[in-house]
Amino acid sequence: MGLLSDPVRRRALARLVLRLNAPLCVLSYVAGIAWFLALVFPPLTQRTYMSENAMGSTMVEEQFAGGDRARAFARDFAAHRKKSGALPVAWLERTMRSVGLEVYTQSFSRKLPFPDETHERYMVSGTNVYGILRAPRAASTESLVLTVPCGSDSTNSQAVGLLLALAAHFRGQIYWAKDIVFLVTEHDLLGTEAWLEAYHDVNVTGMQSSPLQGRAGAIQAAVALELSSDVVTSLDVAVEGLNGQLPNLDLLNLFQTFCQKGGLLCTLQGKLQPEDWTSLDGPLQGLQTLLLMVLRQASGRPHGSHGLFLRYRVEALTLRGINSFRQYKYDLVAVGKALEGMFRKLNHLLERLHQSFFLYLLPGLSRFVSIGLYMPAVGFLLLVLGLKALELWMQLHEAGMGLEEPGGAPGPSVPLPPSQGVGLASLVAPLLISQAMGLALYVLPVLGQHVATQHFPVAEAEAVVLTLLAIYAAGLALPHNTHRTQAPDRGWMALKLVALIYLALQLGCIALTNFSLGFLLATTMVPTAALAKPHGPRTLYAALLVLTSPAATLLGSLFLWRELQEAPLSLAEGWQLFLAALAQGVLEHHTYGALLFPLLSLGLYPCWLLFWNVLFWK
Amino acid sequence: MAAAMPLALLVLLLLGPGGWCLAEPPRDSLREELVITPLPSGDVAATFQFRTRWDSELQREGVWINLGRSSVMSSQGSSAPLSTSSTPPTQSLPLPPSNPWVWPMTLTTTFCAMLCCRGRWSAPKTSPPGRSSCPVVPRASLISFHLLQAGLSVLLKADRLFHTSYHSQAVHIRPVCRNARCTSISWELRQTLSVVFDAFITGQGKKDWSLFRMFSRTLTEPCPLASESRVYVDITTYNQDNETLEVHPPPTTTYQDVILGTRKTYAIYDLLDTAMINNSRNLNIQLKWKRPPENEAPPVPFLHAQRYVSGYGLQKGELSTLLYNTHPYRAFPVLLLDTVPWYLRLYVHTLTITSKGKENKPSYIHYQPAQDRLQPHLLEMLIQLPANSVTKVSIQFERALLKWTEYTPDPNHGFYVSPSVLSALVPSMVAAKPVDWEESPLFNSLFPVSDGSNYFVRLYTEPLLVNLPTPDFSMPYNVICLTCTVVAVCYGSFYNLLTRTFHIEEPRTGGLAKRLANLIRRARGVPPL
């Protein structure tokens, strides 16, 4: 730091930063991207290992043999469900009671802010059924949850069957030290959210539900199960939860342990685990998985009902049975045994899962990248913004002080007229206007849907999405700088300086909580943010800026996502998917409290408008 | 008061031979009994009680109380009663937990050793007593069991007793007067064990039971030292018509009483009655259901309660207690006692009590705030529960940061908050039934309030597990070193940069001559060179 307090060296350093700014920025950006790509290679990615001692050695012998029983339960459940057209609450209650559980129900209702066209629901009301297996001789202070979300379609019957068969098997054992809650929710995630809110007696999302009659203490861990066939070829595990939260890595390790023990085929993001990490193929395959995980985590939506548990610090994951055209199939007994093993291990827990990582990326089921290793990637990207801001600050500063020329700065050196101070007043209008646009983007679509449906021939959901796009586009056309300054260059430089710092702060904060989202946005927004200025090829800059706006990033991510899943989209499909994703984003904010929509509309969109404003500074 | 209890006890595990009843000193008297209650769900509750009366001056001398293989020595006697129990409080079972008084925390370990359990206090210090107090060991898991071998204790077979769904052990010691004027005192030691056999696991769904099926033993002989040795079987029928169940062998006598507000009938088997055992050399009591009861939930008691922590995150939370009064038309008051550890900082202004959507003002509140590391919060209130209602008592708290040495070895397990204690006079079922008026004497209508109209209940809610903000203990040293270094290196420099402005001072040129010239110029009032 003595470097900075010595004026001579400081001047030299400043000159260096000014002169080498462009190369440094490019270098830093490339380093960031390269670092991210390098994450899949062995020194940076490590083998997973079990940290929790209580779950360490595999001394559990699984005894579950209720495959026939599970299938019978599943058939009955499907038949009753077909007959009643909804969750057969009475049948579930009766069956759970007959296997010896303490059974309760919870009814809930929720009016969505606008009709959900993907799931075809608007006014939702349903009933959750849950049975508690009380641990003998324990005081109901801790519990584990096995949950099956049931949607409106007739999937997941086998999961319910397996849940009931497991409940019957677990009920006969005397080793339980924690209560086990068997939860079947209606309207998939909405039901789960209603149950969780009632269990913790909070109301986060405006759900109306009846209070719970039975509780089982602090929930230590939860497993959500989705099975729609009697046999499965593989089990897929989903970890990404609401707002990019992840469960403790030990829970995933536990699942993987039992996959290996039972010889099950287990996948992550639908991708098989590469065997060979030493050659190039393994890491490349890992990169696909990693990118898929980054995209899913960045979306901030709960990928399975486990995602909602994470808010309450309940470690949870979703297991999905996949039935594809592979030769070798596993029946429900194999899946049941894996679950039994996992629950018995979780039953051993003396403390909440806390030993292993909470922040990680997964290039494979048995490989992970820890937070210490992936953060530099986004750090390098944000450094670009810092360098640019520093350059602007120095230019403004030196111009204001009129001390000396920026000694031979490369590129088109801007002649700065000496004037006094930075006109902060000129920044007020653009900042206020762009923030107001963000606020309008956040509030108006849902608020104005009825007005829109009255005046235009559209449905509510369409109205919301179209209003969203209209406001988004209108933001570009607004006159931002009404303030006329004497020194136009100083005006835009000051505005860009503020915008750069604002963007860097936002991206930094996002990257800390949800690395994937931060990294994705940084990759797209940083270069154009650094480039934007009212001189030079403005149309090119404008095109670039539009291409890297948050909405365009979302569209691009959708294409990349389907590309990685090996199901490429056509343009029209992509557009449809984009519109659906917009509606889902808004809905998920209102129904589950997902933060992506407010983050984009109140934070990043206004910030992006500032750069747009810089570009068209008069 | 807790600190004022001068009773300190030592436990010595005596390895010598001796049994619960064999090692009684001759002056003592021992009574033992077993109560078996078939529950409507098919489960069977068995409660053992061994009561030893001991005619000795405990205050004067250091004495031994023999408790089977473990012995308790009172070195400093006092006439205060004390008791302990290791009971996981469970709402759904209509069983009596212990009903004890006050006692210091150092005893926990002592008694736990005696009860062969592993207990831990939820609060570092016990609270001073209020109107009612709660000495249940909140987290007690049993380790092992060594018992022996005559009379009823034959049935105490460890592997059967641990195949149960409920388990409660308690020890009570109290002074009793030897005569009417209470000039000398005897000591009474009461040891109880309650278990509930799980019909699902042990009976394979059948509801018939026998002593052999439950304990894998039968009764063969009475304890030679016991002055009373009896087995009671609850044969009250839940339905109106009799003859739904049958006990074998048929009891010699029956006994009727009002227990917890309901009329109960018990079949009595007296082991001291020689005819009872001599017939077949053993006694295997069996119960058969003529018409198996429906798989119905047990009748809901008039008063029950539920407690939980609401909210999420590690900053704030809320303790909520739900009090259910299921009586169709009678309201009754409940005394609610909460002892909350100091590290949950209660906000008393957030205390809300609502019944049926309206605010319910307690008629009495006693609150004693916590002192950090010294005493817990004590909150006691008398609440009127309206008929057929749910009353919610909630109070918000903030989770305190402990000093890092104050965390337990397993801080991520969470910290226990001991159960709240509910004491109430609950209207009894007997009084609620109009049928009884017909059968009772006519003068009952002159004095309508009889003793049986209420009964006293003390309920314990479930203990709670609360997570506190917990540092990552795996790397405190690294983190402390690193942060200190960073702060030490950066702070000074940044502070300098932020608070000072730097100017380049022109290097001094010219020697003595220039300085002299400047001196002269200054004297003349001309700017220096």
PDB file of C-alpha atoms in Angstrom, chain B residues 273-508:
ATOM      1  CA  ASP B 273     -52.813 -64.669  47.332  1.00  0.00           C
ATOM      2  CA  THR B 274     -51.334 -68.153  47.347  1.00  0.00           C
ATOM      3  CA  ALA B 275     -54.113 -69.657  45.312  1.00  0.00           C
ATOM      4  CA  MET B 276     -53.259 -67.387  42.451  1.00  0.00           C
ATOM      5  CA  ILE B 277     -49.872 -68.832  41.618  1.00  0.00           C
ATOM      6  CA  ASN B 278     -50.063 -72.267  43.166  1.00  0.00           C
ATOM      7  CA  ASN B 279     -52.610 -73.518  40.718  1.00  0.00           C
ATOM      8  CA  SER B 280     -50.298 -73.700  37.771  1.00  0.00           C
ATOM      9  CA  ARG B 281     -46.962 -72.515  39.154  1.00  0.00           C
ATOM     10  CA  ASN B 282     -47.190 -69.486  37.035  1.00  0.00           C
ATOM     11  CA  LEU B 283     -49.520 -66.648  36.192  1.00  0.00           C
ATOM     12  CA  ASN B 284     -49.896 -65.609  32.597  1.00  0.00           C
ATOM     13  CA  ILE B 285     -52.609 -63.019  32.352  1.00  0.00           C
ATOM     14  CA  GLN B 286     -54.256 -62.949  28.945  1.00  0.00           C
ATOM     15  CA  LEU B 287     -56.725 -60.626  27.365  1.00  0.00           C
ATOM     16  CA  LYS B 288     -58.897 -61.524  24.427  1.00  0.00           C
ATOM     17  CA  TRP B 289     -61.174 -59.250  22.501  1.00  0.00           C
ATOM     18  CA  LYS B 290     -64.465 -60.899  21.769  1.00  0.00           C
ATOM     19  CA  ARG B 291     -65.242 -58.257  19.260  1.00  0.00           C
ATOM     20  CA  PRO B 292     -62.055 -56.532  18.165  1.00  0.00           C
ATOM     21  CA  PRO B 293     -62.422 -52.771  18.449  1.00  0.00           C
ATOM     22  CA  GLU B 294     -62.328 -50.682  15.340  1.00  0.00           C
ATOM     23  CA  ASN B 295     -58.962 -49.252  14.476  1.00  0.00           C
ATOM     24  CA  GLU B 296     -59.940 -45.950  15.912  1.00  0.00           C
ATOM     25  CA  ALA B 297     -57.934 -43.086  17.258  1.00  0.00           C
ATOM     26  CA  PRO B 298     -57.921 -42.851  21.051  1.00  0.00           C
ATOM     27  CA  PRO B 299     -60.549 -40.510  22.492  1.00  0.00           C
ATOM     28  CA  VAL B 300     -59.231 -36.975  22.390  1.00  0.00           C
ATOM     29  CA  PRO B 301     -58.556 -35.679  25.890  1.00  0.00           C
ATOM     30  CA  PHE B 302     -60.167 -32.427  26.972  1.00  0.00           C
ATOM     31  CA  LEU B 303     -56.824 -30.718  27.289  1.00  0.00           C
ATOM     32  CA  HIS B 304     -53.860 -31.264  25.080  1.00  0.00           C
ATOM     33  CA  ALA B 305     -51.139 -29.070  23.724  1.00  0.00           C
ATOM     34  CA  GLN B 306     -48.577 -28.756  21.004  1.00  0.00           C
ATOM     35  CA  ARG B 307     -45.484 -26.635  20.824  1.00  0.00           C
ATOM     36  CA  TYR B 308     -43.211 -25.687  17.976  1.00  0.00           C
ATOM     37  CA  VAL B 309     -40.734 -23.132  16.730  1.00  0.00           C
ATOM     38  CA  SER B 310     -41.926 -21.093  13.798  1.00  0.00           C
ATOM     39  CA  GLY B 311     -40.030 -19.018  11.292  1.00  0.00           C
ATOM     40  CA  TYR B 312     -36.867 -19.707   9.426  1.00  0.00           C
ATOM     41  CA  GLY B 313     -33.401 -18.304   9.323  1.00  0.00           C
ATOM     42  CA  LEU B 314     -30.967 -17.893  12.148  1.00  0.00           C
ATOM     43  CA  GLN B 315     -31.854 -14.429  13.354  1.00  0.00           C
ATOM     44  CA  LYS B 316     -35.326 -14.553  14.740  1.00  0.00           C
ATOM     45  CA  GLY B 317     -37.979 -17.060  15.542  1.00  0.00           C
ATOM     46  CA  GLU B 318     -41.178 -17.560  17.387  1.00  0.00           C
ATOM     47  CA  LEU B 319     -42.186 -20.000  20.068  1.00  0.00           C
ATOM     48  CA  SER B 320     -45.770 -21.062  19.595  1.00  0.00           C
ATOM     49  CA  THR B 321     -47.829 -23.175  21.939  1.00  0.00           C
ATOM     50  CA  LEU B 322     -51.240 -24.422  20.900  1.00  0.00           C
ATOM     51  CA  LEU B 323     -53.574 -25.264  23.762  1.00  0.00           C
ATOM     52  CA  TYR B 324     -56.604 -27.325  22.829  1.00  0.00           C
ATOM     53  CA  ASN B 325     -59.724 -27.341  24.940  1.00  0.00           C
ATOM     54  CA  THR B 326     -61.994 -29.915  23.358  1.00  0.00           C
ATOM     55  CA  HIS B 327     -64.677 -29.794  26.033  1.00  0.00           C
ATOM     56  CA  PRO B 328     -67.953 -28.992  24.280  1.00  0.00           C
ATOM     57  CA  TYR B 329     -69.187 -26.357  26.698  1.00  0.00           C
ATOM     58  CA  ARG B 330     -66.870 -25.764  29.629  1.00  0.00           C
ATOM     59  CA  ALA B 331     -64.070 -23.267  29.788  1.00  0.00           C
ATOM     60  CA  PHE B 332     -61.304 -23.814  32.290  1.00  0.00           C
ATOM     61  CA  PRO B 333     -58.109 -22.047  33.280  1.00  0.00           C
ATOM     62  CA  VAL B 334     -54.647 -23.384  32.593  1.00  0.00           C
ATOM     63  CA  LEU B 335     -51.399 -22.420  34.231  1.00  0.00           C
ATOM     64  CA  LEU B 336     -48.685 -22.317  31.590  1.00  0.00           C
ATOM     65  CA  LEU B 337     -45.059 -22.279  32.626  1.00  0.00           C
ATOM     66  CA  ASP B 338     -42.267 -21.662  30.165  1.00  0.00           C
ATOM     67  CA  THR B 339     -38.602 -21.808  31.010  1.00  0.00           C
ATOM     68  CA  VAL B 340     -36.634 -20.541  28.046  1.00  0.00           C
ATOM     69  CA  PRO B 341     -32.833 -20.507  27.985  1.00  0.00           C
ATOM     70  CA  TRP B 342     -31.220 -17.095  27.985  1.00  0.00           C
ATOM     71  CA  TYR B 343     -29.737 -17.502  24.530  1.00  0.00           C
ATOM     72  CA  LEU B 344     -33.178 -17.173  23.081  1.00  0.00           C
ATOM     73  CA  ARG B 345     -33.811 -13.518  23.833  1.00  0.00           C
ATOM     74  CA  LEU B 346     -37.538 -13.254  24.287  1.00  0.00           C
ATOM     75  CA  TYR B 347     -39.372 -10.119  23.240  1.00  0.00           C
ATOM     76  CA  VAL B 348     -42.100 -10.002  25.826  1.00  0.00           C
ATOM     77  CA  HIS B 349     -43.987  -7.252  24.028  1.00  0.00           C
ATOM     78  CA  THR B 350     -44.624  -9.723  21.226  1.00  0.00           C
ATOM     79  CA  LEU B 351     -46.438 -12.120  23.531  1.00  0.00           C
ATOM     80  CA  THR B 352     -49.814 -12.745  21.954  1.00  0.00           C
ATOM     81  CA  ILE B 353     -52.522 -15.043  23.150  1.00  0.00           C
ATOM     82  CA  THR B 354     -55.427 -15.629  20.810  1.00  0.00           C
ATOM     83  CA  SER B 355     -58.412 -17.905  21.138  1.00  0.00           C
ATOM     84  CA  LYS B 356     -61.048 -18.155  18.452  1.00  0.00           C
ATOM     85  CA  GLY B 357     -59.515 -15.220  16.622  1.00  0.00           C
ATOM     86  CA  LYS B 358     -59.789 -12.875  19.576  1.00  0.00           C
ATOM     87  CA  GLU B 359     -57.175 -11.703  21.983  1.00  0.00           C
ATOM     88  CA  ASN B 360     -57.208 -13.592  25.237  1.00  0.00           C
ATOM     89  CA  LYS B 361     -55.918 -11.649  28.223  1.00  0.00           C
ATOM     90  CA  PRO B 362     -54.264 -13.852  30.803  1.00  0.00           C
ATOM     91  CA  SER B 363     -55.514 -13.219  34.311  1.00  0.00           C
ATOM     92  CA  TYR B 364     -52.041 -13.578  35.780  1.00  0.00           C
ATOM     93  CA  ILE B 365     -48.578 -13.146  34.315  1.00  0.00           C
ATOM     94  CA  HIS B 366     -45.313 -13.618  36.070  1.00  0.00           C
ATOM     95  CA  TYR B 367     -42.228 -12.886  34.049  1.00  0.00           C
ATOM     96  CA  GLN B 368     -38.689 -13.018  35.207  1.00  0.00           C
ATOM     97  CA  PRO B 369     -36.210 -11.945  32.559  1.00  0.00           C
ATOM     98  CA  ALA B 370     -33.140 -13.983  31.860  1.00  0.00           C
ATOM     99  CA  GLN B 371     -29.670 -13.036  32.887  1.00  0.00           C
ATOM    100  CA  ASP B 372     -27.004 -13.979  30.421  1.00  0.00           C
ATOM    101  CA  ARG B 373     -25.274 -17.151  31.495  1.00  0.00           C
ATOM    102  CA  LEU B 374     -26.977 -17.082  34.880  1.00  0.00           C
ATOM    103  CA  GLN B 375     -30.630 -17.828  34.632  1.00  0.00           C
ATOM    104  CA  PRO B 376     -33.210 -18.517  31.975  1.00  0.00           C
ATOM    105  CA  HIS B 377     -36.397 -16.646  31.230  1.00  0.00           C
ATOM    106  CA  LEU B 378     -39.317 -17.660  33.348  1.00  0.00           C
ATOM    107  CA  LEU B 379     -42.742 -16.941  31.999  1.00  0.00           C
ATOM    108  CA  GLU B 380     -45.821 -18.097  33.768  1.00  0.00           C
ATOM    109  CA  MET B 381     -49.387 -17.204  33.033  1.00  0.00           C
ATOM    110  CA  LEU B 382     -52.892 -18.212  33.867  1.00  0.00           C
ATOM    111  CA  ILE B 383     -55.002 -18.448  30.747  1.00  0.00           C
ATOM    112  CA  GLN B 384     -58.707 -19.122  30.483  1.00  0.00           C
ATOM    113  CA  LEU B 385     -59.353 -21.578  27.662  1.00  0.00           C
ATOM    114  CA  PRO B 386     -62.797 -21.054  26.129  1.00  0.00           C
ATOM    115  CA  ALA B 387     -64.862 -24.138  25.471  1.00  0.00           C
ATOM    116  CA  ASN B 388     -64.125 -26.015  22.284  1.00  0.00           C
ATOM    117  CA  SER B 389     -61.266 -23.807  21.187  1.00  0.00           C
ATOM    118  CA  VAL B 390     -57.639 -23.659  20.246  1.00  0.00           C
ATOM    119  CA  THR B 391     -55.595 -21.035  22.026  1.00  0.00           C
ATOM    120  CA  LYS B 392     -52.328 -19.961  20.489  1.00  0.00           C
ATOM    121  CA  VAL B 393     -49.667 -18.492  22.712  1.00  0.00           C
ATOM    122  CA  SER B 394     -46.761 -17.108  20.778  1.00  0.00           C
ATOM    123  CA  ILE B 395     -43.734 -15.053  21.633  1.00  0.00           C
ATOM    124  CA  GLN B 396     -40.905 -13.960  19.392  1.00  0.00           C
ATOM    125  CA  PHE B 397     -37.274 -14.361  20.176  1.00  0.00           C
ATOM    126  CA  GLU B 398     -33.899 -13.500  18.784  1.00  0.00           C
ATOM    127  CA  ARG B 399     -31.149 -16.074  18.673  1.00  0.00           C
ATOM    128  CA  ALA B 400     -28.113 -14.929  20.590  1.00  0.00           C
ATOM    129  CA  LEU B 401     -24.536 -15.449  19.501  1.00  0.00           C
ATOM    130  CA  LEU B 402     -22.733 -17.464  22.101  1.00  0.00           C
ATOM    131  CA  LYS B 403     -19.107 -17.163  22.955  1.00  0.00           C
ATOM    132  CA  TRP B 404     -17.244 -19.746  21.008  1.00  0.00           C
ATOM    133  CA  THR B 405     -16.363 -21.759  24.083  1.00  0.00           C
ATOM    134  CA  GLU B 406     -19.990 -21.909  25.121  1.00  0.00           C
ATOM    135  CA  TYR B 407     -21.090 -24.054  22.228  1.00  0.00           C
ATOM    136  CA  THR B 408     -21.646 -27.697  22.955  1.00  0.00           C
ATOM    137  CA  PRO B 409     -19.460 -30.247  21.215  1.00  0.00           C
ATOM    138  CA  ASP B 410     -22.306 -30.795  18.745  1.00  0.00           C
ATOM    139  CA  PRO B 411     -23.487 -27.241  18.103  1.00  0.00           C
ATOM    140  CA  ASN B 412     -25.105 -28.055  14.783  1.00  0.00           C
ATOM    141  CA  HIS B 413     -27.457 -30.444  16.468  1.00  0.00           C
ATOM    142  CA  GLY B 414     -29.259 -27.454  17.907  1.00  0.00           C
ATOM    143  CA  PHE B 415     -30.038 -26.412  21.433  1.00  0.00           C
ATOM    144  CA  TYR B 416     -32.849 -27.845  23.469  1.00  0.00           C
ATOM    145  CA  VAL B 417     -35.613 -25.768  24.917  1.00  0.00           C
ATOM    146  CA  SER B 418     -37.326 -27.609  27.695  1.00  0.00           C
ATOM    147  CA  PRO B 419     -41.040 -28.372  27.482  1.00  0.00           C
ATOM    148  CA  SER B 420     -43.619 -25.949  28.778  1.00  0.00           C
ATOM    149  CA  VAL B 421     -45.608 -27.228  31.668  1.00  0.00           C
ATOM    150  CA  LEU B 422     -49.384 -27.007  31.725  1.00  0.00           C
ATOM    151  CA  SER B 423     -51.236 -27.420  34.965  1.00  0.00           C
ATOM    152  CA  ALA B 424     -54.980 -27.446  34.908  1.00  0.00           C
ATOM    153  CA  LEU B 425     -58.098 -28.583  36.638  1.00  0.00           C
ATOM    154  CA  VAL B 426     -59.872 -30.297  33.785  1.00  0.00           C
ATOM    155  CA  PRO B 427     -63.620 -30.965  33.917  1.00  0.00           C
ATOM    156  CA  SER B 428     -64.044 -34.668  34.219  1.00  0.00           C
ATOM    157  CA  MET B 429     -65.847 -36.924  31.855  1.00  0.00           C
ATOM    158  CA  VAL B 430     -67.833 -38.393  34.740  1.00  0.00           C
ATOM    159  CA  ALA B 431     -69.343 -35.067  35.616  1.00  0.00           C
ATOM    160  CA  ALA B 432     -70.032 -34.398  31.975  1.00  0.00           C
ATOM    161  CA  LYS B 433     -72.260 -37.424  31.648  1.00  0.00           C
ATOM    162  CA  PRO B 434     -75.846 -36.826  32.601  1.00  0.00           C
ATOM    163  CA  VAL B 435     -76.350 -40.562  33.139  1.00  0.00           C
ATOM    164  CA  ASP B 436     -74.481 -40.377  36.388  1.00  0.00           C
ATOM    165  CA  TRP B 437     -77.028 -38.043  37.850  1.00  0.00           C
ATOM    166  CA  GLU B 438     -79.661 -40.701  37.508  1.00  0.00           C
ATOM    167  CA  GLU B 439     -77.643 -43.299  39.310  1.00  0.00           C
ATOM    168  CA  SER B 440     -76.258 -41.142  42.067  1.00  0.00           C
ATOM    169  CA  PRO B 441     -78.082 -40.467  45.347  1.00  0.00           C
ATOM    170  CA  LEU B 442     -80.758 -37.813  45.241  1.00  0.00           C
ATOM    171  CA  PHE B 443     -78.938 -35.481  47.614  1.00  0.00           C
ATOM    172  CA  ASN B 444     -76.313 -34.983  44.937  1.00  0.00           C
ATOM    173  CA  SER B 445     -78.626 -32.486  43.364  1.00  0.00           C
ATOM    174  CA  LEU B 446     -78.470 -30.396  46.529  1.00  0.00           C
ATOM    175  CA  PHE B 447     -74.701 -30.163  46.396  1.00  0.00           C
ATOM    176  CA  PRO B 448     -74.113 -30.392  42.695  1.00  0.00           C
ATOM    177  CA  VAL B 449     -70.413 -29.700  42.731  1.00  0.00           C
ATOM    178  CA  SER B 450     -68.789 -32.893  43.793  1.00  0.00           C
ATOM    179  CA  ASP B 451     -65.107 -33.638  44.055  1.00  0.00           C
ATOM    180  CA  GLY B 452     -65.225 -35.627  40.902  1.00  0.00           C
ATOM    181  CA  SER B 453     -66.180 -32.712  38.696  1.00  0.00           C
ATOM    182  CA  ASN B 454     -62.580 -31.740  38.051  1.00  0.00           C
ATOM    183  CA  TYR B 455     -59.332 -33.529  38.012  1.00  0.00           C
ATOM    184  CA  PHE B 456     -55.831 -32.194  38.103  1.00  0.00           C
ATOM    185  CA  VAL B 457     -53.563 -32.699  35.114  1.00  0.00           C
ATOM    186  CA  ARG B 458     -50.033 -31.648  34.520  1.00  0.00           C
ATOM    187  CA  LEU B 459     -48.947 -31.874  30.909  1.00  0.00           C
ATOM    188  CA  TYR B 460     -45.535 -31.466  29.388  1.00  0.00           C
ATOM    189  CA  THR B 461     -45.319 -30.327  25.792  1.00  0.00           C
ATOM    190  CA  GLU B 462     -42.642 -31.603  23.490  1.00  0.00           C
ATOM    191  CA  PRO B 463     -39.121 -30.267  23.943  1.00  0.00           C
ATOM    192  CA  LEU B 464     -37.851 -28.112  21.098  1.00  0.00           C
ATOM    193  CA  LEU B 465     -34.665 -28.097  19.151  1.00  0.00           C
ATOM    194  CA  VAL B 466     -33.509 -24.636  18.130  1.00  0.00           C
ATOM    195  CA  ASN B 467     -30.563 -23.879  15.925  1.00  0.00           C
ATOM    196  CA  LEU B 468     -28.400 -20.968  16.934  1.00  0.00           C
ATOM    197  CA  PRO B 469     -26.056 -19.107  14.618  1.00  0.00           C
ATOM    198  CA  THR B 470     -23.060 -21.370  14.692  1.00  0.00           C
ATOM    199  CA  PRO B 471     -19.592 -20.580  13.443  1.00  0.00           C
ATOM    200  CA  ASP B 472     -17.736 -23.092  11.350  1.00  0.00           C
ATOM    201  CA  PHE B 473     -15.676 -24.741  14.036  1.00  0.00           C
ATOM    202  CA  SER B 474     -13.559 -26.648  11.600  1.00  0.00           C
ATOM    203  CA  MET B 475     -11.411 -23.636  10.831  1.00  0.00           C
ATOM    204  CA  PRO B 476     -11.582 -20.907  13.452  1.00  0.00           C
ATOM    205  CA  TYR B 477      -7.831 -20.679  13.786  1.00  0.00           C
ATOM    206  CA  ASN B 478      -7.232 -20.248  10.070  1.00  0.00           C
ATOM    207  CA  VAL B 479      -9.970 -17.706   9.796  1.00  0.00           C
ATOM    208  CA  ILE B 480      -8.828 -15.697  12.776  1.00  0.00           C
ATOM    209  CA  CYS B 481      -5.241 -15.622  11.533  1.00  0.00           C
ATOM    210  CA  LEU B 482      -6.241 -14.691   8.036  1.00  0.00           C
ATOM    211  CA  THR B 483      -8.678 -11.952   8.937  1.00  0.00           C
ATOM    212  CA  CYS B 484      -6.317 -10.453  11.492  1.00  0.00           C
ATOM    213  CA  THR B 485      -3.517 -10.364   8.949  1.00  0.00           C
ATOM    214  CA  VAL B 486      -5.679  -8.794   6.305  1.00  0.00           C
ATOM    215  CA  VAL B 487      -6.978  -6.197   8.697  1.00  0.00           C
ATOM    216  CA  ALA B 488      -3.505  -5.448  10.025  1.00  0.00           C
ATOM    217  CA  VAL B 489      -2.004  -5.034   6.582  1.00  0.00           C
ATOM    218  CA  CYS B 490      -4.766  -3.150   4.891  1.00  0.00           C
ATOM    219  CA  TYR B 491      -6.308  -1.048   7.537  1.00  0.00           C
ATOM    220  CA  GLY B 492      -3.468   1.410   8.115  1.00  0.00           C
ATOM    221  CA  SER B 493      -2.759   1.966   4.456  1.00  0.00           C
ATOM    222  CA  PHE B 494      -6.357   2.410   3.482  1.00  0.00           C
ATOM    223  CA  TYR B 495      -6.903   4.766   6.346  1.00  0.00           C
ATOM    224  CA  ASN B 496      -3.953   6.823   5.197  1.00  0.00           C
ATOM    225  CA  LEU B 497      -5.168   6.899   1.637  1.00  0.00           C
ATOM    226  CA  LEU B 498      -8.644   7.905   2.599  1.00  0.00           C
ATOM    227  CA  THR B 499      -7.849  10.606   5.105  1.00  0.00           C
ATOM    228  CA  ARG B 500      -4.827  12.354   3.653  1.00  0.00           C
ATOM    229  CA  THR B 501      -4.054  14.191   0.511  1.00  0.00           C
ATOM    230  CA  PHE B 502      -0.609  13.885  -0.886  1.00  0.00           C
ATOM    231  CA  HIS B 503       1.342  16.752  -2.348  1.00  0.00           C
ATOM    232  CA  ILE B 504       4.618  16.581  -4.049  1.00  0.00           C
ATOM    233  CA  GLU B 505       7.061  18.650  -2.140  1.00  0.00           C
ATOM    234  CA  GLU B 506       9.591  20.369  -4.310  1.00  0.00           C
ATOM    235  CA  PRO B 507      13.020  19.135  -3.414  1.00  0.00           C
ATOM    236  CA  ARG B 508      15.061  21.740  -1.634  1.00  0.00           C
TER     237      ARG B 508
END
